[in-house]
XYZ file of C-alpha atoms in Angstrom:
357
model
C 135.903 158.155 52.505
C 137.171 156.371 49.799
C 135.105 154.206 47.420
C 135.851 150.976 49.155
C 134.571 152.468 52.160
C 131.157 153.802 50.487
C 130.491 150.029 49.042
C 131.000 148.700 52.635
C 128.629 150.817 54.099
C 126.382 150.381 51.834
C 126.383 146.614 52.596
C 126.338 147.794 55.714
C 122.793 149.277 55.422
C 121.569 146.124 53.642
C 122.597 144.024 56.068
C 120.840 145.722 59.179
C 117.776 146.406 56.424
C 117.413 142.552 56.339
C 118.051 141.826 59.819
C 114.858 143.711 61.218
C 113.015 143.101 58.042
C 110.819 141.446 60.454
C 109.655 144.545 62.406
C 106.094 146.020 61.663
C 106.156 148.503 58.742
C 105.677 152.384 60.599
C 102.621 154.438 59.636
C 103.857 157.643 57.454
C 102.102 160.675 57.925
C 99.481 161.488 54.865
C 100.147 164.847 53.017
C 97.236 166.838 53.441
C 95.816 170.175 52.493
C 96.319 173.094 55.241
C 99.360 172.501 56.647
C 101.518 175.957 57.392
C 105.336 176.206 55.822
C 107.201 177.841 58.445
C 110.846 178.769 58.276
C 113.362 178.054 58.542
C 111.257 174.609 60.607
C 110.871 173.813 57.031
C 114.429 174.075 55.503
C 115.047 171.495 57.468
C 114.322 167.190 57.546
C 110.743 165.812 58.061
C 111.630 162.481 59.399
C 108.128 160.717 60.099
C 107.535 160.758 56.010
C 108.622 158.288 53.991
C 110.754 160.718 51.848
C 112.199 163.993 50.994
C 114.748 165.883 49.268
C 116.849 169.080 48.952
C 117.670 169.507 44.837
C 119.690 172.529 43.822
C 120.537 173.034 39.873
C 121.746 176.142 38.534
C 123.671 177.276 35.616
C 127.317 178.716 36.593
C 130.149 181.161 34.682
C 133.856 181.044 34.915
C 135.652 184.461 34.807
C 136.292 183.990 31.009
C 132.753 183.711 30.694
C 132.565 179.760 29.998
C 128.712 178.584 31.029
C 128.959 175.275 33.239
C 125.891 173.538 35.251
C 125.466 171.729 38.517
C 123.270 169.701 40.260
C 123.339 168.896 43.846
C 120.706 166.708 45.293
C 120.362 165.198 48.932
C 117.637 162.445 49.701
C 116.698 161.348 53.033
C 114.040 158.522 53.282
C 112.656 156.415 55.937
C 112.670 152.451 55.431
C 110.152 150.280 56.188
C 111.618 149.390 59.586
C 109.920 149.713 62.520
C 111.708 152.819 64.791
C 112.919 152.706 68.317
C 114.848 149.597 67.424
C 117.730 149.477 70.267
C 120.627 148.666 67.603
C 122.666 151.305 66.710
C 122.921 149.700 63.283
C 119.225 149.929 62.379
C 118.566 151.919 59.494
C 115.592 154.293 60.760
C 116.359 157.174 58.545
C 118.972 156.752 55.062
C 120.734 159.546 53.423
C 121.189 159.624 49.613
C 123.209 162.496 47.948
C 123.900 162.826 44.040
C 125.450 165.753 42.309
C 126.767 166.190 38.659
C 128.603 169.318 36.734
C 128.449 169.655 32.868
C 130.546 171.506 30.853
C 129.853 171.937 26.877
C 133.081 172.407 25.915
C 133.335 168.063 26.441
C 130.056 167.384 26.080
C 130.173 165.204 29.171
C 128.154 164.772 32.215
C 130.572 164.032 35.141
C 128.491 162.696 38.282
C 128.872 160.728 41.440
C 127.189 159.850 44.701
C 126.710 158.751 48.390
C 124.498 156.727 50.620
C 124.427 155.697 54.337
C 122.431 155.437 57.116
C 121.985 158.122 59.402
C 124.259 157.497 62.833
C 127.129 158.263 64.531
C 127.216 161.870 64.081
C 128.740 161.636 60.741
C 125.479 161.171 58.548
C 122.642 163.286 59.669
C 119.730 165.667 58.684
C 118.627 168.648 61.326
C 114.864 169.175 61.810
C 115.768 172.643 62.577
C 117.240 174.064 59.089
C 118.715 172.917 56.520
C 122.017 170.936 57.211
C 122.844 167.502 55.814
C 125.600 165.527 55.785
C 126.574 162.493 54.377
C 130.198 161.912 55.233
C 132.447 164.202 53.438
C 129.340 166.098 51.424
C 127.749 168.853 53.374
C 124.920 171.173 53.220
C 123.950 173.531 55.327
C 122.305 177.125 55.659
C 124.597 179.552 57.277
C 123.124 181.942 59.967
C 123.303 184.646 57.149
C 120.401 182.297 55.295
C 123.168 181.564 52.392
C 122.613 177.970 51.187
C 126.743 176.289 51.354
C 127.446 173.064 49.604
C 130.534 171.000 49.264
C 130.854 167.888 47.534
C 133.788 165.673 45.887
C 133.089 163.385 43.424
C 135.696 160.946 41.724
C 136.434 163.369 38.832
C 135.353 166.876 40.088
C 134.194 169.119 43.095
C 132.122 171.522 44.080
C 132.039 174.376 46.535
C 129.026 176.428 46.311
C 127.194 179.239 48.104
C 123.935 180.184 47.039
C 122.251 183.107 48.898
C 118.169 183.594 47.991
C 117.137 186.672 46.105
C 113.401 185.947 46.791
C 111.596 184.649 48.913
C 110.509 180.825 48.563
C 107.415 180.057 46.360
C 105.397 178.000 47.884
C 103.643 175.741 44.922
C 100.393 174.098 44.659
C 97.781 175.062 47.620
C 100.172 177.138 49.969
C 102.628 174.543 49.616
C 100.385 171.412 49.177
C 101.154 170.014 45.793
C 99.159 167.639 43.985
C 100.855 164.625 41.803
C 97.380 162.473 41.281
C 94.120 162.481 41.112
C 93.901 161.141 44.587
C 94.369 163.838 47.467
C 96.901 161.935 49.313
C 98.957 161.856 46.084
C 100.726 164.694 46.918
C 103.693 166.367 48.507
C 104.312 169.477 50.638
C 106.453 171.429 48.017
C 108.511 175.050 47.650
C 110.915 176.284 45.393
C 113.247 178.967 46.022
C 114.327 180.589 42.471
C 116.922 182.861 41.339
C 119.819 181.849 43.710
C 122.750 183.854 43.556
C 126.108 181.675 43.487
C 129.698 181.784 44.419
C 132.304 179.610 44.701
C 134.328 177.488 42.878
C 134.370 173.754 40.657
C 137.095 171.612 40.079
C 137.319 169.943 36.789
C 140.440 168.269 35.188
C 142.283 169.041 38.764
C 141.928 172.548 38.030
C 140.128 174.964 40.326
C 138.055 177.347 38.821
C 135.921 180.465 40.133
C 132.478 180.663 38.977
C 129.303 182.816 39.595
C 125.860 182.322 38.521
C 122.374 181.250 39.214
C 120.821 178.716 40.643
C 117.261 176.989 42.110
C 116.333 175.198 44.500
C 113.237 172.635 44.944
C 112.307 171.250 48.648
C 109.643 168.630 49.205
C 108.616 165.689 51.473
C 105.860 163.395 51.182
C 104.679 159.656 51.965
C 102.545 158.672 48.655
C 103.250 161.107 45.626
C 102.811 159.172 42.011
C 99.631 157.294 40.695
C 99.820 153.918 40.258
C 99.459 154.019 36.636
C 102.540 156.743 36.433
C 105.910 155.836 34.973
C 107.681 158.959 35.109
C 107.408 162.822 35.066
C 108.587 165.731 33.350
C 109.831 168.788 35.123
C 111.594 172.145 34.662
C 112.564 174.770 36.937
C 113.497 178.451 34.846
C 114.840 181.386 36.305
C 114.393 184.179 33.960
C 116.597 187.432 33.234
C 114.120 189.921 34.697
C 113.560 188.050 38.048
C 110.730 185.644 37.074
C 110.352 182.195 37.509
C 108.670 179.203 36.252
C 108.218 175.407 37.637
C 105.951 173.273 35.474
C 105.485 169.033 35.156
C 103.826 166.737 34.376
C 103.825 162.730 35.362
C 103.108 160.769 32.551
C 101.159 156.704 31.865
C 102.939 154.297 29.957
C 101.200 155.693 26.850
C 103.193 158.676 27.355
C 100.095 161.095 28.109
C 100.212 163.403 31.399
C 98.365 161.558 34.362
C 98.829 164.742 36.056
C 100.461 168.289 35.743
C 100.503 171.557 37.271
C 103.038 174.181 38.081
C 103.823 177.508 39.542
C 104.798 181.076 38.029
C 105.746 184.369 39.722
C 106.299 187.434 37.400
C 109.144 189.824 38.000
C 106.921 191.944 40.285
C 106.236 189.016 42.780
C 102.614 187.852 41.445
C 102.022 183.980 41.375
C 100.193 182.476 39.146
C 99.150 178.584 39.953
C 99.019 176.230 37.218
C 96.451 173.542 37.303
C 96.604 170.608 35.128
C 94.756 171.909 32.123
C 97.445 174.668 32.139
C 100.585 173.093 31.353
C 101.555 170.911 28.499
C 104.870 169.774 27.182
C 105.028 168.895 23.469
C 108.432 166.883 22.844
C 110.461 168.312 19.287
C 113.480 166.338 19.315
C 114.594 162.702 20.486
C 117.693 162.234 21.356
C 118.869 158.083 21.998
C 121.323 157.708 24.592
C 123.804 155.214 23.385
C 124.264 153.415 26.693
C 121.027 152.839 27.689
C 118.719 152.712 24.713
C 116.429 155.373 26.359
C 114.628 158.039 23.828
C 114.388 161.728 25.641
C 112.346 164.585 24.216
C 115.797 166.770 24.934
C 114.546 169.724 23.100
C 110.679 170.398 24.145
C 108.428 172.997 24.487
C 106.093 173.560 27.825
C 102.683 175.420 26.520
C 101.414 177.263 29.712
C 98.213 179.247 30.460
C 99.294 182.307 32.657
C 96.408 184.740 33.637
C 94.292 183.159 30.587
C 96.985 183.400 28.036
C 99.030 180.696 26.649
C 102.868 181.204 26.731
C 105.142 178.902 24.741
C 108.777 178.034 26.462
C 111.017 175.826 24.230
C 113.853 174.300 26.207
C 117.125 173.827 24.407
C 119.847 171.130 26.300
C 122.948 172.629 27.068
C 124.037 169.214 25.480
C 122.031 166.333 24.710
C 124.292 163.729 26.939
C 123.058 164.683 30.533
C 121.504 161.293 31.328
C 122.463 159.874 34.673
C 123.075 156.047 35.865
C 124.218 154.706 38.926
C 124.203 151.776 41.041
C 121.705 153.381 43.645
C 119.842 155.504 41.578
C 117.387 154.869 38.455
C 118.128 156.238 35.341
C 117.014 159.281 34.022
C 118.118 162.277 31.753
C 118.455 165.505 34.142
C 120.419 168.390 32.320
C 121.145 172.036 31.967
C 118.381 173.765 29.223
C 118.055 177.135 28.177
C 114.681 179.228 26.721
C 114.458 182.767 25.395
C 115.327 185.319 28.176
C 116.001 182.354 30.916
C 118.111 179.062 31.952
C 116.974 176.618 34.032
C 116.675 172.577 34.574
C 114.902 169.785 32.839
C 114.527 166.621 34.483
C 112.707 163.265 32.948
C 111.883 160.171 34.459
C 110.550 156.997 32.974
C 111.770 156.775 29.827
C 114.099 153.935 30.287
C 112.363 151.816 33.334
C 108.979 152.827 35.540
C 110.511 155.110 38.251
C 110.008 153.837 41.601
C 110.883 155.833 44.701
């Protein structure tokens, strides 16, 4: 579908939302501890909750050894519109997707996005397994358990298959992950590190075969952030020995952590859940965006306590200019980073404006 058609679809969504704005606000279920995460069900959508995402990030390598990196994210959100509306155009569920490709040779981030309301068989998210379609952008977990995704942006294309080499890592208390001081400020959250990637990318009109490693984050929730939060810093790191680290902090307006946490899984499969006192982010170098003026700590160090010992993970970006802006998204920095013995992604929100989910 061309960009003009996407714009028309977007205004149809706005019109539908305005038409039914008088409807009562739906009741969103609260995230609580004790829920059992089950598969393949929890690969799929959870339509009753306010929002969720399927978030893939990874490093790629061409046949000649050149590095690339990518991000593919599908979001689902349930607007504040009463369900059961008889209109086929009522936006009871909205799917949004964003994708990006980074090439250090150019120091340029290519990115694009799609948005639409669920319906008519062309936009949907299955509740049984990972299967999301948004016009010509698709994600599906195959019968073999491989995550396959195709996206075609204005300046690039991604056609990737991501095969799990490890079982999902349940974050927090068996998948119940706190994001603030209130128990309801939480998400159901698991990660799948060390995905083995094969496929191709198209950039500059040329198709390139790639291999690599990726990371999947799956979260769904109704009330994630504390009222005084302006954004967060998150990293997911795949290490060469097979271990993996997820760490985050939620920041207040003063730049201090409102909440923090994470998970570390060693090469032998032993998992350590990180509490707020176990995680600290230390900025090392600031990059100022020439486009937005936002200042991001693109070089930073996560200091993490694992098994009673402090470990330091300095992060260096593939290149600085990995800021994302767009008509449907907040402005934030999301880019490929490396650390001794590993590679991954760093996401930083709330530096340009307070984040709003």
